Tab-separated table of C-alpha atoms and ligand atoms in Angstrom:
chain	number	residue	atom	x	y	z
A	8	MET	CA	26.010	-18.699	-19.057
A	9	VAL	CA	25.293	-17.070	-15.700
A	10	GLU	CA	27.987	-17.859	-13.189
A	11	ASP	CA	26.860	-19.729	-10.078
A	12	ALA	CA	27.168	-17.254	-7.211
A	13	GLY	CA	27.266	-20.108	-4.720
A	14	ALA	CA	23.734	-19.892	-3.352
A	15	GLU	CA	22.095	-23.251	-2.570
A	16	PRO	CA	18.621	-23.767	-4.085
A	17	VAL	CA	15.874	-23.494	-1.482
A	18	PRO	CA	12.550	-25.395	-1.541
A	19	VAL	CA	9.769	-23.023	-2.565
A	20	ASP	CA	7.395	-22.716	0.359
A	21	PRO	CA	5.515	-19.656	1.644
A	22	GLN	CA	8.088	-18.857	4.363
A	23	ALA	CA	11.059	-19.105	2.009
A	24	TYR	CA	9.194	-17.047	-0.592
A	25	ARG	CA	8.441	-14.318	1.986
A	26	ARG	CA	12.103	-14.278	3.000
A	27	ALA	CA	13.246	-14.011	-0.625
A	28	VAL	CA	10.741	-11.371	-1.719
A	29	GLY	CA	11.523	-9.382	1.444
A	30	ARG	CA	14.931	-8.706	-0.145
A	31	PHE	CA	13.153	-6.641	-2.766
A	32	ALA	CA	13.343	-3.179	-1.148
A	33	THR	CA	10.194	-1.115	-1.636
A	34	GLY	CA	8.663	2.175	-0.696
A	35	VAL	CA	5.790	2.155	1.781
A	36	THR	CA	2.314	3.576	1.220
A	37	VAL	CA	-1.002	3.892	2.951
A	38	ALA	CA	-3.960	2.755	0.850
A	39	THR	CA	-7.245	4.414	1.768
A	40	THR	CA	-10.866	4.114	0.760
A	41	PHE	CA	-14.268	5.075	2.078
A	42	ALA	CA	-17.110	2.578	2.508
A	43	GLY	CA	-20.003	1.989	4.881
A	44	GLN	CA	-19.689	5.598	6.152
A	45	HIS	CA	-16.109	4.973	7.327
A	46	ASP	CA	-12.543	5.557	6.229
A	47	HIS	CA	-10.558	2.353	5.733
A	48	ALA	CA	-6.771	2.461	5.600
A	49	MET	CA	-4.020	-0.128	5.249
A	50	THR	CA	-0.244	-0.087	4.889
A	51	ALA	CA	0.713	-1.435	1.455
A	52	ASN	CA	3.875	-1.860	-0.609
A	53	SER	CA	2.495	-3.812	-3.569
A	54	ILE	CA	1.804	-0.703	-5.604
A	55	THR	CA	2.767	-0.786	-9.270
A	56	SER	CA	2.594	1.885	-11.924
A	57	VAL	CA	0.893	0.077	-14.818
A	58	SER	CA	0.234	2.375	-17.778
A	59	LEU	CA	0.587	5.965	-18.965
A	60	ASP	CA	-2.217	5.954	-21.556
A	61	PRO	CA	-4.539	5.723	-19.776
A	62	ILE	CA	-2.773	6.380	-16.472
A	63	LEU	CA	-3.265	3.252	-14.367
A	64	MET	CA	-1.897	1.949	-11.073
A	65	LEU	CA	-2.475	-1.332	-9.321
A	66	ILE	CA	-2.446	-2.586	-5.787
A	67	SER	CA	-2.384	-6.237	-4.762
A	68	VAL	CA	-4.749	-6.704	-1.830
A	69	GLU	CA	-5.107	-9.761	0.379
A	70	ARG	CA	-8.705	-10.900	0.017
A	71	ALA	CA	-8.926	-11.565	3.767
A	72	ALA	CA	-7.955	-7.956	4.577
A	73	ARG	CA	-10.845	-5.751	5.640
A	74	TRP	CA	-9.627	-3.105	3.156
A	75	HIS	CA	-10.396	-5.539	0.322
A	76	ASP	CA	-14.185	-5.589	0.731
A	77	ALA	CA	-14.196	-1.853	1.404
A	78	VAL	CA	-12.423	-1.027	-1.886
A	79	VAL	CA	-14.620	-3.442	-3.844
A	80	GLU	CA	-17.666	-1.637	-2.432
A	81	SER	CA	-16.437	1.921	-2.955
A	82	GLY	CA	-14.618	1.751	-6.309
A	83	VAL	CA	-12.311	4.612	-5.366
A	84	TRP	CA	-9.039	4.577	-3.427
A	85	GLY	CA	-6.107	6.695	-2.429
A	86	ILE	CA	-2.387	5.952	-2.196
A	87	SER	CA	-0.162	8.094	0.041
A	88	VAL	CA	3.580	7.503	-0.356
A	89	LEU	CA	5.121	7.724	3.111
A	90	GLY	CA	8.189	9.615	4.215
A	91	GLN	CA	10.522	8.469	6.980
A	92	HIS	CA	8.601	10.424	9.627
A	93	ALA	CA	5.557	8.190	9.047
A	94	LYS	CA	6.968	4.892	10.344
A	95	ALA	CA	4.523	4.849	13.285
A	96	THR	CA	1.640	5.347	10.830
A	97	ALA	CA	2.863	2.409	8.717
A	98	SER	CA	3.125	0.182	11.810
A	99	TRP	CA	-0.305	1.188	13.085
A	100	LEU	CA	-2.066	0.678	9.770
A	101	SER	CA	-0.592	-2.799	9.337
A	102	THR	CA	-1.642	-3.985	12.812
A	103	HIS	CA	-4.104	-6.854	12.470
A	104	GLY	CA	-7.331	-6.390	14.389
A	105	ARG	CA	-6.920	-2.640	14.992
A	106	PRO	CA	-10.308	-0.989	15.503
A	107	LEU	CA	-11.940	-0.511	12.131
A	108	HIS	CA	-13.686	2.712	12.967
A	109	GLY	CA	-11.570	5.732	13.781
A	110	GLN	CA	-8.320	4.116	12.610
A	111	LEU	CA	-7.324	7.426	11.023
A	112	ASP	CA	-8.186	9.491	14.144
A	113	ARG	CA	-4.520	9.487	15.201
A	114	VAL	CA	-3.195	10.085	11.673
A	115	ALA	CA	-3.336	13.614	10.235
A	116	HIS	CA	-5.080	13.504	6.877
A	117	HIS	CA	-7.156	15.476	4.434
A	118	ARG	CA	-9.574	14.719	1.585
A	119	GLY	CA	-8.453	14.272	-2.017
A	120	ALA	CA	-10.057	16.793	-4.348
A	121	ALA	CA	-11.084	14.253	-7.015
A	122	THR	CA	-12.727	11.476	-4.981
A	123	GLY	CA	-12.861	12.609	-1.336
A	124	VAL	CA	-10.789	9.632	-0.102
A	125	ALA	CA	-8.412	10.317	2.789
A	126	LEU	CA	-4.805	11.182	1.924
A	127	ILE	CA	-2.110	11.285	4.598
A	128	ASP	CA	-0.728	14.727	5.483
A	129	GLY	CA	2.993	15.097	4.767
A	130	ALA	CA	3.072	12.234	2.248
A	131	LEU	CA	5.705	12.402	-0.503
A	132	ALA	CA	2.986	11.982	-3.143
A	133	GLY	CA	-0.737	11.303	-3.205
A	134	PHE	CA	-2.746	9.429	-5.851
A	135	GLU	CA	-6.507	9.120	-6.198
A	136	CYS	CA	-7.750	6.181	-8.256
A	137	ARG	CA	-11.037	4.938	-9.654
A	138	THR	CA	-11.164	1.140	-10.044
A	139	THR	CA	-11.255	-0.113	-13.638
A	140	ASP	CA	-10.543	-3.851	-13.129
A	141	ILE	CA	-10.214	-6.395	-10.350
A	142	HIS	CA	-8.321	-9.613	-11.130
A	143	VAL	CA	-8.389	-12.490	-8.670
A	144	ALA	CA	-4.835	-13.780	-8.122
A	145	GLY	CA	-4.521	-16.566	-5.562
A	146	ASP	CA	-5.407	-15.246	-2.121
A	147	HIS	CA	-5.054	-11.630	-3.351
A	148	SER	CA	-6.915	-9.388	-5.785
A	149	LEU	CA	-5.092	-7.134	-8.210
A	150	VAL	CA	-7.074	-3.910	-8.104
A	151	VAL	CA	-6.330	-1.707	-11.122
A	152	GLY	CA	-7.413	1.908	-11.103
A	153	GLU	CA	-7.280	4.968	-13.303
A	154	VAL	CA	-5.411	7.796	-11.580
A	155	VAL	CA	-7.888	10.688	-11.393
A	156	GLY	CA	-6.072	12.919	-8.910
A	157	LEU	CA	-2.491	13.677	-7.920
A	158	GLU	CA	-0.759	15.564	-5.119
A	159	ILE	CA	2.916	16.467	-5.469
A	160	PRO	CA	4.049	18.569	-2.483
A	161	PRO	CA	7.038	20.806	-3.253
A	162	ARG	CA	9.020	19.877	-0.118
A	163	ILE	CA	9.641	16.235	0.707
A	164	ASP	CA	11.267	14.126	3.422
A	165	PRO	CA	13.479	11.100	2.811
A	166	ALA	CA	11.407	8.083	1.692
A	167	LEU	CA	10.296	5.383	4.117
A	168	VAL	CA	11.509	2.042	2.755
A	169	HIS	CA	10.863	-1.587	3.668
A	170	PHE	CA	13.619	-4.183	3.384
A	171	ARG	CA	13.929	-7.648	4.983
A	172	GLY	CA	10.953	-6.993	7.239
A	173	ARG	CA	12.323	-3.742	8.592
A	174	TYR	CA	11.814	-0.049	7.958
A	175	GLY	CA	14.603	2.243	6.867
A	176	HIS	CA	14.913	5.413	4.863
A	177	LEU	CA	16.398	6.677	1.641
A	178	ASP	CA	17.412	10.310	1.084
B	229	FMN	C1	5.379	-2.886	4.792
B	229	FMN	C2	4.047	-3.568	4.626
B	229	FMN	C3	3.478	-3.692	3.378
B	229	FMN	C4	2.241	-4.303	3.201
B	229	FMN	N1	1.718	-4.384	1.943
B	229	FMN	C5	0.525	-4.993	1.752
B	229	FMN	C6	-0.046	-5.038	0.444
B	229	FMN	O1	0.512	-4.538	-0.527
B	229	FMN	N2	-1.244	-5.663	0.303
B	229	FMN	C7	-1.917	-6.222	1.365
B	229	FMN	O2	-3.012	-6.773	1.179
B	229	FMN	N3	-1.398	-6.172	2.632
B	229	FMN	C8	-0.207	-5.554	2.836
B	229	FMN	N4	0.330	-5.477	4.096
B	229	FMN	C9	-0.418	-6.048	5.223
B	229	FMN	C10	-1.593	-5.155	5.625
B	229	FMN	O3	-1.162	-3.854	5.997
B	229	FMN	C11	-2.339	-5.804	6.807
B	229	FMN	O4	-2.599	-7.134	6.511
B	229	FMN	C12	-3.658	-5.144	7.027
B	229	FMN	O5	-3.499	-3.804	7.443
B	229	FMN	C13	-4.410	-5.920	8.079
B	229	FMN	O6	-5.613	-5.239	8.302
B	229	FMN	P1	-6.954	-5.999	8.655
B	229	FMN	O7	-6.776	-6.574	10.048
B	229	FMN	O8	-7.990	-4.931	8.597
B	229	FMN	O9	-7.183	-7.049	7.621
B	229	FMN	C14	1.556	-4.843	4.299
B	229	FMN	C15	2.126	-4.745	5.582
B	229	FMN	C16	3.350	-4.105	5.736
B	229	FMN	C17	3.953	-3.985	7.122
């Protein structure tokens, strides 16, 4: 039997759930895609490595987010894993209502060799994915993609992490 650690049960509502899941420390990424002649980018931490054969990743995307329709249209996407220096980028690319066009103007980036999606300069790792499946899950979509390109820079910064609604870093 698991010993009771003394925590009182909490009613499951969206606020309590957000508080609880916020205790799950994660890395921080920027998800990118290209649709309607424009780059689209969004801060995201719901990245999961899914499979090695074939090599698949997934991202859970809020269906109301503008990035959602863009990735559905384009079928290709990039994931840049952020280092601690990129906190301002993470804050900017999670700001609701930021201008859609030119949102990467202030963020140094380059094009991935496999798909041409934007990848953030100085990221700890870069992934390029081609969508294989989209599963509707509540108010989000689980977008699964085959990894068709990788960037692994030799020198890396400490990781940017997200914990209890705040940014920190891990060496
Ligand atoms: C640390 C962090 C992680 C986030 N992870 C996700 C995510 O995995 N999926 C998602 O849909 N939104 C995520 N968001 C929220 C989006 O970044 C935000 O809703 C989006 O950029 C809003 O853009 P829009 O106004 O174009 O819809 C995250 C925000 C932060 C601060």
